PDB file of C-alpha atoms in Angstrom:
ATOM      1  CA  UNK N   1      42.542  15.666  35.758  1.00  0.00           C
ATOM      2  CA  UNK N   2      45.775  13.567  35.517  1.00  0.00           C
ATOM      3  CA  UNK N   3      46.371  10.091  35.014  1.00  0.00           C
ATOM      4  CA  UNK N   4      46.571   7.980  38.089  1.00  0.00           C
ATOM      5  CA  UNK N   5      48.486   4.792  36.024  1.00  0.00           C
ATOM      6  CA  UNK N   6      50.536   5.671  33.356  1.00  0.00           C
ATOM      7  CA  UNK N   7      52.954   3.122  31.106  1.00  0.00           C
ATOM      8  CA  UNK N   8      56.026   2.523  33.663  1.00  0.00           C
ATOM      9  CA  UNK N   9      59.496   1.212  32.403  1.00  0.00           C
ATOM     10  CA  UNK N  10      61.099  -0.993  35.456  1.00  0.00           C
ATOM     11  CA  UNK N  11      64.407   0.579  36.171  1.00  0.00           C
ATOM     12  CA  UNK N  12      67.160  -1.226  38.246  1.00  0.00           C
ATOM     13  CA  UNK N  13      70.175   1.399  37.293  1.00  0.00           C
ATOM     14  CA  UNK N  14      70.782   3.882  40.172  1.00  0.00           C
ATOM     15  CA  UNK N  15      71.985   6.444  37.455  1.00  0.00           C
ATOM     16  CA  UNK N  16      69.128   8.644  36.099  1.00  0.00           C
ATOM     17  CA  UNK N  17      69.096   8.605  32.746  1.00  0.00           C
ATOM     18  CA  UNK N  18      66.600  10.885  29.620  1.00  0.00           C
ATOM     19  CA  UNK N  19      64.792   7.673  28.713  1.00  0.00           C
ATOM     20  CA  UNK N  20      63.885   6.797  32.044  1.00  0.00           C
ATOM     21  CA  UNK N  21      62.717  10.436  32.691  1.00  0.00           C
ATOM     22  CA  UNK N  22      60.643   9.883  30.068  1.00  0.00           C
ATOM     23  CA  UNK N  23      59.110   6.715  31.004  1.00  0.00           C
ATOM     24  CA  UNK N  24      57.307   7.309  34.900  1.00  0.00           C
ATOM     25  CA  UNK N  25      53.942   6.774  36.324  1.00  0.00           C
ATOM     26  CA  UNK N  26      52.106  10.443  37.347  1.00  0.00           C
ATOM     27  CA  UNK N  27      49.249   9.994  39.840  1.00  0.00           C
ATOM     28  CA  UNK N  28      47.148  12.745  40.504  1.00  0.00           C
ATOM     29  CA  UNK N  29      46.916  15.126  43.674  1.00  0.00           C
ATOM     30  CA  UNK N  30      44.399  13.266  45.350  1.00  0.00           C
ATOM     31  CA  UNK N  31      45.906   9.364  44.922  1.00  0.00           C
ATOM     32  CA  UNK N  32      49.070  11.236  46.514  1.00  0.00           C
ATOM     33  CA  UNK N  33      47.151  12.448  49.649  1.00  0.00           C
ATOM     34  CA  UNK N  34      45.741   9.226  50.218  1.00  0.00           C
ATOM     35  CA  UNK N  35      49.299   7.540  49.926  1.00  0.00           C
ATOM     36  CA  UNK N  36      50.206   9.642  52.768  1.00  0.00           C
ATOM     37  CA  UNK N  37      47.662   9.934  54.914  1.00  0.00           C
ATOM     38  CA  UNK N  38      47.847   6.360  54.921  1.00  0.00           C
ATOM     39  CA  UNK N  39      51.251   6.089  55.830  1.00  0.00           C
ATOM     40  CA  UNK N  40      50.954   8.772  58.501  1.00  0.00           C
ATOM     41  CA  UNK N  41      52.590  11.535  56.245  1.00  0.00           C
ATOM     42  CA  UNK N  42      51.139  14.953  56.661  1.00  0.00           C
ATOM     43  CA  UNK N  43      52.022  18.324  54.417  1.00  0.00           C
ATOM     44  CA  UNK N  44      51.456  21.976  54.332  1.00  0.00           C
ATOM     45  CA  UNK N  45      50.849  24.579  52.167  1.00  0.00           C
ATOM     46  CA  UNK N  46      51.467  28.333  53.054  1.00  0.00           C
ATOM     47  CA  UNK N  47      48.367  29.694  50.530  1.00  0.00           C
ATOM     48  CA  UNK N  48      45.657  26.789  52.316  1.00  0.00           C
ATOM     49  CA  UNK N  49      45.521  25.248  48.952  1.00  0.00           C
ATOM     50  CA  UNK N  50      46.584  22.328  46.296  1.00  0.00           C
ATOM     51  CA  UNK N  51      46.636  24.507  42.652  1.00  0.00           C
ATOM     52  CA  UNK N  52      50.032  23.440  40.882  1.00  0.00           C
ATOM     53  CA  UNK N  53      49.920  26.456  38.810  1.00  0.00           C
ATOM     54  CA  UNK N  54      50.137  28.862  42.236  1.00  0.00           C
ATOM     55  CA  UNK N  55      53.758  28.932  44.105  1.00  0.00           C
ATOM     56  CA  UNK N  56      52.091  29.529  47.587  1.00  0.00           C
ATOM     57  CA  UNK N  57      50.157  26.334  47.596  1.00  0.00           C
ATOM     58  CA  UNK N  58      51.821  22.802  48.051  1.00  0.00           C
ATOM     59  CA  UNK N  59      50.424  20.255  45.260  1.00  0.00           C
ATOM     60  CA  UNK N  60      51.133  16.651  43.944  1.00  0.00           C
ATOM     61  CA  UNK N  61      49.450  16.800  40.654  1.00  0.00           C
ATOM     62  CA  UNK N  62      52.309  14.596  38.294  1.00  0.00           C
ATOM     63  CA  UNK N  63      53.396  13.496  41.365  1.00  0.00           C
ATOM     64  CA  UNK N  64      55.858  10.642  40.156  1.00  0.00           C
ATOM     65  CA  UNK N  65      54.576   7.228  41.672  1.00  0.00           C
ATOM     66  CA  UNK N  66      57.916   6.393  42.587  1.00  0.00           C
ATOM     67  CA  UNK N  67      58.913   9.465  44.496  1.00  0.00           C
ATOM     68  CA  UNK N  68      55.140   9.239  46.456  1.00  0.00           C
ATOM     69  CA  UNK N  69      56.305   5.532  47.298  1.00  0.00           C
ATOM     70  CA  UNK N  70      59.673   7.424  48.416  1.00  0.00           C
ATOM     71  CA  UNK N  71      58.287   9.345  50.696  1.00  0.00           C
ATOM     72  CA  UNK N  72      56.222   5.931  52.389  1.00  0.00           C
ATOM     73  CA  UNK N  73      59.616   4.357  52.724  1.00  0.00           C
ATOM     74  CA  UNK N  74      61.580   7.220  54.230  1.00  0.00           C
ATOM     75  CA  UNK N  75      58.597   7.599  56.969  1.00  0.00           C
ATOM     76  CA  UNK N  76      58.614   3.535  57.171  1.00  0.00           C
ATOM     77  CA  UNK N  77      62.779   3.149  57.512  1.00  0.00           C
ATOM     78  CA  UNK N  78      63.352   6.647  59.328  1.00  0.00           C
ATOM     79  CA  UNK N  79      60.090   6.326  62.030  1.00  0.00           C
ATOM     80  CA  UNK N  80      60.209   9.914  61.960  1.00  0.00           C
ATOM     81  CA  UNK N  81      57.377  12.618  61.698  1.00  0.00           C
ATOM     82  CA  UNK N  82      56.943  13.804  57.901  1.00  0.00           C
ATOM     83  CA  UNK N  83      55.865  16.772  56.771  1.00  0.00           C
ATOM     84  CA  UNK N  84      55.727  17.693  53.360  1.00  0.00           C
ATOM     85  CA  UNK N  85      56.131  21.800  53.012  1.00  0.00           C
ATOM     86  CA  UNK N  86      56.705  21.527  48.418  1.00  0.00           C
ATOM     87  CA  UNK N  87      55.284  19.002  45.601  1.00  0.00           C
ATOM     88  CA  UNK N  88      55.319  19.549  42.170  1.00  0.00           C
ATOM     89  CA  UNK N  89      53.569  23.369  42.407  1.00  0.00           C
ATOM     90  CA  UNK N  90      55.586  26.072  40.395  1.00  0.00           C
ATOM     91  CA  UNK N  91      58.095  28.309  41.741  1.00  0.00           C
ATOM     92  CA  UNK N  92      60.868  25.935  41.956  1.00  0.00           C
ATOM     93  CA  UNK N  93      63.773  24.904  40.595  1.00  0.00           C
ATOM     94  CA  UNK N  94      63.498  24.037  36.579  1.00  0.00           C
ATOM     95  CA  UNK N  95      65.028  21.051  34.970  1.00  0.00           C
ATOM     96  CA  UNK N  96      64.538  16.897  34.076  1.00  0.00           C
ATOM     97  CA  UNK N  97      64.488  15.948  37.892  1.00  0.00           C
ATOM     98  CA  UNK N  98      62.729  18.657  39.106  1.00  0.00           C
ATOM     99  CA  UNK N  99      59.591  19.080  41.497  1.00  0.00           C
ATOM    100  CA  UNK N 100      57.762  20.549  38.631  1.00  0.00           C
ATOM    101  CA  UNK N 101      58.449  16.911  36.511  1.00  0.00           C
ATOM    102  CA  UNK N 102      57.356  15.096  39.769  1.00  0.00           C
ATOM    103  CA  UNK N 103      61.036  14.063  41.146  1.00  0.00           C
ATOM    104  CA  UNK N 104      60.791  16.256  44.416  1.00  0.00           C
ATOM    105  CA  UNK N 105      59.274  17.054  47.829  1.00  0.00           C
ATOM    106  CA  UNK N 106      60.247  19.475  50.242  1.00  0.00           C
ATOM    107  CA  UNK N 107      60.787  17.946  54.000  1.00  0.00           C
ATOM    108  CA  UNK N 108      60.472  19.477  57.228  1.00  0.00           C
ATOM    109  CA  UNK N 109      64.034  19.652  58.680  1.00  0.00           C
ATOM    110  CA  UNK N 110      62.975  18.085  61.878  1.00  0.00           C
ATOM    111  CA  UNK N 111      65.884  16.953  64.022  1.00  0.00           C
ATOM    112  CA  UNK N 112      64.786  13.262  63.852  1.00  0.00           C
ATOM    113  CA  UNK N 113      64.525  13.484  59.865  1.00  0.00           C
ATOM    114  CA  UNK N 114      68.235  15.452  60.005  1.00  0.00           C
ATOM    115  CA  UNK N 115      69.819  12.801  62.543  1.00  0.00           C
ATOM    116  CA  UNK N 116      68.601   9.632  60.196  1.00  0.00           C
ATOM    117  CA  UNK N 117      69.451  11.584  56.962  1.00  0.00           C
ATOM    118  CA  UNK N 118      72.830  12.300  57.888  1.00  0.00           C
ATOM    119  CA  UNK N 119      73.823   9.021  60.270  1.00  0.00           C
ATOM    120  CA  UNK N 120      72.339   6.450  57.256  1.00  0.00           C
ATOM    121  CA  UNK N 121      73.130   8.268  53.814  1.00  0.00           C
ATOM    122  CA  UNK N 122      76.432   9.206  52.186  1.00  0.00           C
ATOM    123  CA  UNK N 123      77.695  12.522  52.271  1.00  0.00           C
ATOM    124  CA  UNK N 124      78.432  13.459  48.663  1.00  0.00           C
ATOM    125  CA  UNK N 125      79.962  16.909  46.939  1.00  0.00           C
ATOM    126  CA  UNK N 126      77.681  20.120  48.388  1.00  0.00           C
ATOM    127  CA  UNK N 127      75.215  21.157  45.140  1.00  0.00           C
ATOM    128  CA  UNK N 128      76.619  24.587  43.468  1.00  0.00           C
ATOM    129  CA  UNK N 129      74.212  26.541  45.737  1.00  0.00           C
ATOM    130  CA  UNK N 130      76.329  25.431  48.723  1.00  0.00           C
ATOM    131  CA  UNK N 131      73.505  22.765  49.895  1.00  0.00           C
ATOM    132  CA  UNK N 132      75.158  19.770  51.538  1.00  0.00           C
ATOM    133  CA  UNK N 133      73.596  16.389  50.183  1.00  0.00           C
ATOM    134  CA  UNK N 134      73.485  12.647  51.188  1.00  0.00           C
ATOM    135  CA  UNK N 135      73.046  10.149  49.118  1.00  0.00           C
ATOM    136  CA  UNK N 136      71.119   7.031  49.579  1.00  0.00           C
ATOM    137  CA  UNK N 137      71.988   3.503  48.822  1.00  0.00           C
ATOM    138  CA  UNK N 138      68.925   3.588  46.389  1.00  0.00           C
ATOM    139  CA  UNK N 139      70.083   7.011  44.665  1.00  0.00           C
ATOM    140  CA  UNK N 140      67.937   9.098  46.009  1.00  0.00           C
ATOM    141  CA  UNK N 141      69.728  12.547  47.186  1.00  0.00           C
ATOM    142  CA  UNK N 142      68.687  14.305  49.761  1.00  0.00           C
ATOM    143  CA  UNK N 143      70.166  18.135  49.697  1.00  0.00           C
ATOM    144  CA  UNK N 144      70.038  20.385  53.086  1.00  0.00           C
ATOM    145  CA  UNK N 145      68.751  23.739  52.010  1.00  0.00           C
ATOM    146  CA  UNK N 146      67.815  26.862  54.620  1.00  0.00           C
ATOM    147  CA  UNK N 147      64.323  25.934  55.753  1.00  0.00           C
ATOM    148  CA  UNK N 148      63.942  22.570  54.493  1.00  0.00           C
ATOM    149  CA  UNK N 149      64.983  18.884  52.887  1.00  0.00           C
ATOM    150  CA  UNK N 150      65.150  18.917  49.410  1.00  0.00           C
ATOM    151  CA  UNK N 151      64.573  14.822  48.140  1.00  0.00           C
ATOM    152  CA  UNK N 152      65.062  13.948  44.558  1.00  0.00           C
ATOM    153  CA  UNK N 153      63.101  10.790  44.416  1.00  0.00           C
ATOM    154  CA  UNK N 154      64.564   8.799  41.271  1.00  0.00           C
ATOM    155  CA  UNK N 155      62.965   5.576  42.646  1.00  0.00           C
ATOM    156  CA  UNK N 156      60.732   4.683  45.496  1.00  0.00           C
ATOM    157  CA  UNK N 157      63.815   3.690  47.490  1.00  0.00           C
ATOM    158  CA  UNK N 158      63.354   0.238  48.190  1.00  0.00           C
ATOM    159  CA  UNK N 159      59.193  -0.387  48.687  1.00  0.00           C
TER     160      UNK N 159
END
């Protein structure tokens, strides 16, 4: 079972840097779902289940802390409906800020969620897959793929 409170280095820097990759709290599946079902958050999983090892179910498991507290504070500022359709389960993406290393969840692309995405965040270059992506004030990017919102969480975004 995973650590709910690991050491956590403070970072103010809206650049993501190694050392700070390094240095995150991971909560486990379970302190994650209690997050957001306290915050009104609800999530999915195509396979019914929460294994991180199984690409058809939808799991938090090394969820980061931060990018759990992300999620709260895009349902708090946006007052939209969130559903969470990826977590950390394999079958994405590799690399440091990956969903795999805890820095990602996969969004419903509801129209309220698109509307304050794109009216409150800063359009920046499309990613090399041709994704368009916004940029928050707090760093956070937010990348439009086909069937969903792809949010790298490199801080909680405010909380």
């Amino acid at each position: 079972m995973a650590q709910d409170a690991a050491p956590a280095t403070a970072r103010t820097s809206t650049t993501p840097t190694a050392q700070a990759a390094a240095a995150v709290t991971k909560i486990s599946h379970s302190n994650a779902t209690g997050r957001f079902t306290a915050a009104g958050i609800t999530w999915t999983s195509s396979g019914g289940c929460s294994d991180r090892n199984r690409s058809n179910c939808t799991s938090f498991d090394q969820l980061n802390l931060a990018s759990a507290q992300g999620a709260v504070t895009l349902k708090k500022a946006s007052g939209c409906a969130l559903l969470i359709t990826g977590g950390t389960e394999t079958g994405h993406a590799s690399g440091t800020y990956s969903h795999w290393n805890g820095y990602k969840l996969d969004f419903n692309p509801t129209t309220c969620l698109t509307n304050y995405i794109t009216r409150n965040f800063t359009h920046i270059a499309d990613r090399g897959d041709g994704a368009k992506q916004y940029k928050a004030a707090s760093g956070n990017i937010y990348a439009r793929e086909s069937s969903h919102w792809d949010v790298t969480f490199y801080n909680c975004g405010g909380c």
